[in-house]
Short mmCIF file of C-alpha atoms in Angstrom, two decimals:
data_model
loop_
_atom_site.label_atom_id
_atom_site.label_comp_id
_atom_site.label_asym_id
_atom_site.label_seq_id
_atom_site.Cartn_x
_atom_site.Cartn_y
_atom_site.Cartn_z
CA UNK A 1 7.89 -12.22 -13.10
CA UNK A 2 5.31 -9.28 -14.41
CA UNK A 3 3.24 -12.08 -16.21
CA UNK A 4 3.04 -14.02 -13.02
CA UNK A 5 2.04 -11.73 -10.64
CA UNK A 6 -0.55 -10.23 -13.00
CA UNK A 7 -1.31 -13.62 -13.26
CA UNK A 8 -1.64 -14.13 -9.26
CA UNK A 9 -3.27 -10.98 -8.72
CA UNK A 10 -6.30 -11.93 -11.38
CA UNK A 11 -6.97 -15.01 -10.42
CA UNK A 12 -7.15 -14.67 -6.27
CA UNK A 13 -3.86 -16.45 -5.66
CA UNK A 14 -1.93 -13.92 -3.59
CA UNK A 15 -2.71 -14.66 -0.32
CA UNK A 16 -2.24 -18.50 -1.58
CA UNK A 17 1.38 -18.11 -2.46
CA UNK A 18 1.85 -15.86 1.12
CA UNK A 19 0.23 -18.64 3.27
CA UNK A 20 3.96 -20.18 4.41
CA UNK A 21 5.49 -17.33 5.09
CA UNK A 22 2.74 -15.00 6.54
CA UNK A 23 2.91 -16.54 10.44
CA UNK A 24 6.62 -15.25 10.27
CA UNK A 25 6.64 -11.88 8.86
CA UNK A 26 3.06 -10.95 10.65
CA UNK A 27 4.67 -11.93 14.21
CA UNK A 28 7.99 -10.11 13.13
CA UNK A 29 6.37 -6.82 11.23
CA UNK A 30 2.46 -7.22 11.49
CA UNK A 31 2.05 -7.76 7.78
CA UNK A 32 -1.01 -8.74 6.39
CA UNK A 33 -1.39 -11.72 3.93
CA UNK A 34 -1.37 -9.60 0.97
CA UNK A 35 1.76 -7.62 2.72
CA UNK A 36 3.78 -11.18 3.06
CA UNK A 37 2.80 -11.13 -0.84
CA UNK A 38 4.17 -8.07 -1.68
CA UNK A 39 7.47 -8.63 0.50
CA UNK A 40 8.10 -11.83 -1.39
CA UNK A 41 7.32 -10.67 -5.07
CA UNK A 42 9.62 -7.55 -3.77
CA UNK A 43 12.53 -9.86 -2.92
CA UNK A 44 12.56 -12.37 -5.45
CA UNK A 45 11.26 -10.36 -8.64
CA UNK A 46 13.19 -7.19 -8.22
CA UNK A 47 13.01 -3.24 -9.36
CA UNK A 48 10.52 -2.19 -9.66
CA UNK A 49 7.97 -5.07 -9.00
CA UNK A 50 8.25 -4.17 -5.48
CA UNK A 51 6.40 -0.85 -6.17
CA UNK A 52 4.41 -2.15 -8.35
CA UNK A 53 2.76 -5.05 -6.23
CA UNK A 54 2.30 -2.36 -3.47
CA UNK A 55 0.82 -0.06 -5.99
CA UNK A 56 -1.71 -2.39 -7.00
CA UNK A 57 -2.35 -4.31 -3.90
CA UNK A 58 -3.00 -0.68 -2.28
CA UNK A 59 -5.30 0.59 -5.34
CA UNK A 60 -7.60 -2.37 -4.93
CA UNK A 61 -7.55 -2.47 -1.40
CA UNK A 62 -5.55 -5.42 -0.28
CA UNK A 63 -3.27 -3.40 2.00
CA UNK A 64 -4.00 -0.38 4.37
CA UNK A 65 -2.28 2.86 3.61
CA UNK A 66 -0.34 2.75 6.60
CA UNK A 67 0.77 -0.85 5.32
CA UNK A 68 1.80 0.26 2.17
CA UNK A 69 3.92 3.14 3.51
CA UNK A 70 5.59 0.36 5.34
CA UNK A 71 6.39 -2.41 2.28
CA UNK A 72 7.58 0.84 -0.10
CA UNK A 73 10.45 1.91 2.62
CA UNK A 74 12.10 -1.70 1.72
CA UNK A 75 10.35 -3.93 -0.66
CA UNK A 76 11.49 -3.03 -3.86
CA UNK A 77 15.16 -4.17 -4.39
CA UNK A 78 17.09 -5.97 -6.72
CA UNK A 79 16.48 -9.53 -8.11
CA UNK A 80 18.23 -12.71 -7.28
CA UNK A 81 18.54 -13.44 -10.86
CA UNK A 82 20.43 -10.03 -11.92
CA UNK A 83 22.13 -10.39 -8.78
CA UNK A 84 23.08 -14.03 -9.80
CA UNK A 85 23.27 -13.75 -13.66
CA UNK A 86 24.68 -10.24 -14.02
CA UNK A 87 26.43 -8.68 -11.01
CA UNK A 88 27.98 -11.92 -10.08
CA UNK A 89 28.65 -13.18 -13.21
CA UNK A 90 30.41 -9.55 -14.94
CA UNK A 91 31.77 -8.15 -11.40
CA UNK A 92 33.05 -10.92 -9.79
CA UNK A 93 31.84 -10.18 -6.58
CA UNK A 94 32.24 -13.11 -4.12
CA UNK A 95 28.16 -14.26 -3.78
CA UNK A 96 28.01 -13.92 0.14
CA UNK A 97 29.11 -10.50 0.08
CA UNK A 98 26.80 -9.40 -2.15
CA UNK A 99 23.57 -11.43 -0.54
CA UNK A 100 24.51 -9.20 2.73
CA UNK A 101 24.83 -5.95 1.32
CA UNK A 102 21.70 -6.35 -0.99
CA UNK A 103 19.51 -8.39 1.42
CA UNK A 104 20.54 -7.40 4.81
CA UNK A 105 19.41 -3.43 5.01
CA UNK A 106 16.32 -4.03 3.94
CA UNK A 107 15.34 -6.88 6.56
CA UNK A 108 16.63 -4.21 8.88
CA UNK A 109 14.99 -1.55 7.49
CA UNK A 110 11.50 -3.28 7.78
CA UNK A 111 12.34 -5.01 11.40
CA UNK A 112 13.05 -1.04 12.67
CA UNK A 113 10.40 0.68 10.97
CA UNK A 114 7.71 -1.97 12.20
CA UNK A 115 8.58 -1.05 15.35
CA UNK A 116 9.79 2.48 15.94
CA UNK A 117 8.18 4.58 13.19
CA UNK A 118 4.70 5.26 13.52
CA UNK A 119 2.71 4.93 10.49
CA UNK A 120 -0.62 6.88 9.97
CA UNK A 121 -3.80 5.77 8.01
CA UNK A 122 -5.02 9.47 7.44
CA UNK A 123 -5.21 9.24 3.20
CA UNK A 124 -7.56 11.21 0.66
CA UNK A 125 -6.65 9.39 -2.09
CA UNK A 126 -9.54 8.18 -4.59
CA UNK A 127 -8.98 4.51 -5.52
CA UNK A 128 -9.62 3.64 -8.82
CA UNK A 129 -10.20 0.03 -10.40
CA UNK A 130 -8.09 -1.61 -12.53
CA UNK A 131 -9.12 -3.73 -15.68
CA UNK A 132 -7.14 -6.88 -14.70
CA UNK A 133 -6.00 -8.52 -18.22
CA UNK A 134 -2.54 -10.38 -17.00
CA UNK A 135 -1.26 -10.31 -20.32
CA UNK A 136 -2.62 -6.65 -21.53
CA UNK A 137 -1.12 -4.82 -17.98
CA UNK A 138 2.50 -6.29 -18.29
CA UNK A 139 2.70 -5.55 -21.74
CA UNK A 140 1.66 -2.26 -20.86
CA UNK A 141 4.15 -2.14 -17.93
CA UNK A 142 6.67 -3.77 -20.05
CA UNK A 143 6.43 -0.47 -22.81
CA UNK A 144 6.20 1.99 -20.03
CA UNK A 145 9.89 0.48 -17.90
CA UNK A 146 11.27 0.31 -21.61
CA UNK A 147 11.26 4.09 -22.11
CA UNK A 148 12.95 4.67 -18.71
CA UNK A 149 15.63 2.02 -19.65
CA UNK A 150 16.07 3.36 -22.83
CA UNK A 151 16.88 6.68 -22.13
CA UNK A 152 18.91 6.46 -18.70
CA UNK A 153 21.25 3.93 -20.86
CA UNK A 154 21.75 6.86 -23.16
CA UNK A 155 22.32 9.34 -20.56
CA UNK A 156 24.76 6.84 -19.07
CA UNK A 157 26.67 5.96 -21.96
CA UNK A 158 26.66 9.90 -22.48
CA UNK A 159 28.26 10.43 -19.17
CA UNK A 160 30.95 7.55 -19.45
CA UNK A 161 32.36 8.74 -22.83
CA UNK A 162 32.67 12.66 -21.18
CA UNK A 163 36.90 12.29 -21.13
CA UNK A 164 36.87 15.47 -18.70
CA UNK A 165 35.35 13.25 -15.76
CA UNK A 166 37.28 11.67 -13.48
CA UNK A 167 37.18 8.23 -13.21
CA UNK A 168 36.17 7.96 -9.65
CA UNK A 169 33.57 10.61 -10.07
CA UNK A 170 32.26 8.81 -12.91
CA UNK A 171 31.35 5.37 -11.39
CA UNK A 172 29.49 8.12 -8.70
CA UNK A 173 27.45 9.86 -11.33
CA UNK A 174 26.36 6.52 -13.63
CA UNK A 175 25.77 4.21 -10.43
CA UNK A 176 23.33 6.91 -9.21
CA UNK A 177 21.88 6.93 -12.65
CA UNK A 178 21.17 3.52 -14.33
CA UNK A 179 22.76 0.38 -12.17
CA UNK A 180 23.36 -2.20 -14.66
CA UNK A 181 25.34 -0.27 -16.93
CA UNK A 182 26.60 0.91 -13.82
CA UNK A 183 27.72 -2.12 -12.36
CA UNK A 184 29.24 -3.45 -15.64
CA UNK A 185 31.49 0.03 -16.08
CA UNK A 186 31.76 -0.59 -12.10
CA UNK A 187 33.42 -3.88 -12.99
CA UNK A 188 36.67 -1.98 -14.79
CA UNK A 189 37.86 -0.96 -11.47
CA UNK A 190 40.91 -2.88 -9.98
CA UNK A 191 40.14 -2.25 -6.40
CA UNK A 192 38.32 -5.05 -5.35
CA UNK A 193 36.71 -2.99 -2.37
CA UNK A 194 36.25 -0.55 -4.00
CA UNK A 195 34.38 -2.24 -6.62
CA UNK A 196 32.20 -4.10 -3.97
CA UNK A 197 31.38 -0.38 -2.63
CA UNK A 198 30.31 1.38 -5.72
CA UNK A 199 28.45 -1.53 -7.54
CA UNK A 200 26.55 -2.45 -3.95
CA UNK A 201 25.80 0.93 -3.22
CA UNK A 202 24.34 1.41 -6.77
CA UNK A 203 22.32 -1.35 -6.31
CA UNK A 204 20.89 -0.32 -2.76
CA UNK A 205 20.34 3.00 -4.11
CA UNK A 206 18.96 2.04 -7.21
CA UNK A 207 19.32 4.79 -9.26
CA UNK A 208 17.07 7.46 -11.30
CA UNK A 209 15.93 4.84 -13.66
CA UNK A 210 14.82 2.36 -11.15
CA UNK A 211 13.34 5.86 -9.25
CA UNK A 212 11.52 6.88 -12.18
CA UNK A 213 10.06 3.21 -13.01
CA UNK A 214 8.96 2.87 -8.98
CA UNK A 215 7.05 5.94 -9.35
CA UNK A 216 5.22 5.48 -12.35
CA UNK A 217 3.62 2.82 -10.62
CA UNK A 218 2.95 4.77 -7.12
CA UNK A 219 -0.24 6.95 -7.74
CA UNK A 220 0.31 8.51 -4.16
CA UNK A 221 3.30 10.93 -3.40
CA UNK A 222 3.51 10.17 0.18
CA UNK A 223 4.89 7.02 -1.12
CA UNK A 224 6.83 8.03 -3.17
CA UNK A 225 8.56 9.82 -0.55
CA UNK A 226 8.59 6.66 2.03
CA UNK A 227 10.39 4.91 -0.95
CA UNK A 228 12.88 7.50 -1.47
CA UNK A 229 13.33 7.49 3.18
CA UNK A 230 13.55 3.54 2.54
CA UNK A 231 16.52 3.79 0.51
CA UNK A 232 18.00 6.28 2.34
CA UNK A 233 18.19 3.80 5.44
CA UNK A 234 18.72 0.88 3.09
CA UNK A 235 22.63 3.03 2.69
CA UNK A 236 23.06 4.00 5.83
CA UNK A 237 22.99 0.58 7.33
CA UNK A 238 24.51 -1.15 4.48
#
């Protein structure tokens, strides 16, 4: 999915790939063509290419700032394909359950902050460009998200194999931490709702990995901070 969109962004193909679907989402949110882009690269190629697309769409000056403060608060969320290949697959979570608790919030995040939060263009920040080698800038990203998922995974299994935590407490601590460990230690639980809450909730929340890969590819932190408000609401309605 990196290699692709690297690909898409080099060669001029963004607003190509939007053309369908931009009518709809600039009627229903006001998005731009290169917003519809980042909204469907957000939805389909999951944490964190949602931040990144903004990131890069807003450093070369595809997107407003005001538009970008808009795709962070709910364009970067999980993948179909961990959804369908991992969560589904090791949790056993009936499909339609989770394709409403993953993909519902953040349509209504973006439907009610199009509408009742006002966004401001008033930005200082200095846009740099970027050399635009597909293949050298997702290696690069692909080094850089390995170091985050490296370490939460330690801190994770860390946590798990702490005997004085209580089970409950645990699936708390790692789901806010690293999500697909998470959801796979998530999985142990009996409870089936209570094994839908925790590993969905995880997965809306998206943890301090997914946090810490988001922001290494946000420059700005008034971002950073409309991601963190995004998946704030992302809970509350889910």
């Amino acid at each position: 999915f990196m290699l692709i969109t690297n690909y898409m962004q080099a060669h001029n193909l963004c607003t190509t790939v939007s053309a369908i679907f931009h009518p709809i989402f600039n009627k229903l949110m006001s998005l731009s063509e290169y917003g519809t882009f980042a909204l469907i690269i957000g939805f389909t190629s999951g944490y964190p290419m949602g931040a990144k697309i903004i990131g890069d769409l807003y450093s070369a000056d595809n997107i407003s700032f005001k538009e970008a403060k808009l795709l962070i608060t709910f364009c970067n969320i999980s993948s179909i394909s961990f959804l369908i290949n991992y969560v589904l697959n090791k949790c056993c979570i009936p499909p339609w359950l989770i394709i409403l608790f993953v993909y519902l919030p953040p349509l209504l995040t973006g439907l009610f902050n199009s509408r009742f939060i006002k966004f401001t263009n008033n930005n200082n920040t200095v846009h740099t460009e970027s050399t635009f080698n597909s293949i050298h800038a997702t290696f690069y990203s692909l080094a850089k998200l390995s170091i985050y998922i490296i370490c939460f995974n330690i801190l994770v299994n860390f946590i798990i194999n702490i005997n004085k935590i209580p089970v409950l407490q645990k699936y708390i601590i790692v789901g806010l931490t690293e999500i697909t460990t998470a959801s796979l230690y998530i999985s142990t639980e009996s409870n089936l709702y209570l094994k839908i809450y925790l590993t969905c909730s995880s997965i809306i929340l998206s943890g301090l990995s997914i946090m810490f890969q988001s922001f290494s590819f946000l420059n700005n932190s008034t971002l950073k901070r409309y991601y963190v408000l995004g998946k704030i609401e992302h809970f509350l309605i889910f």
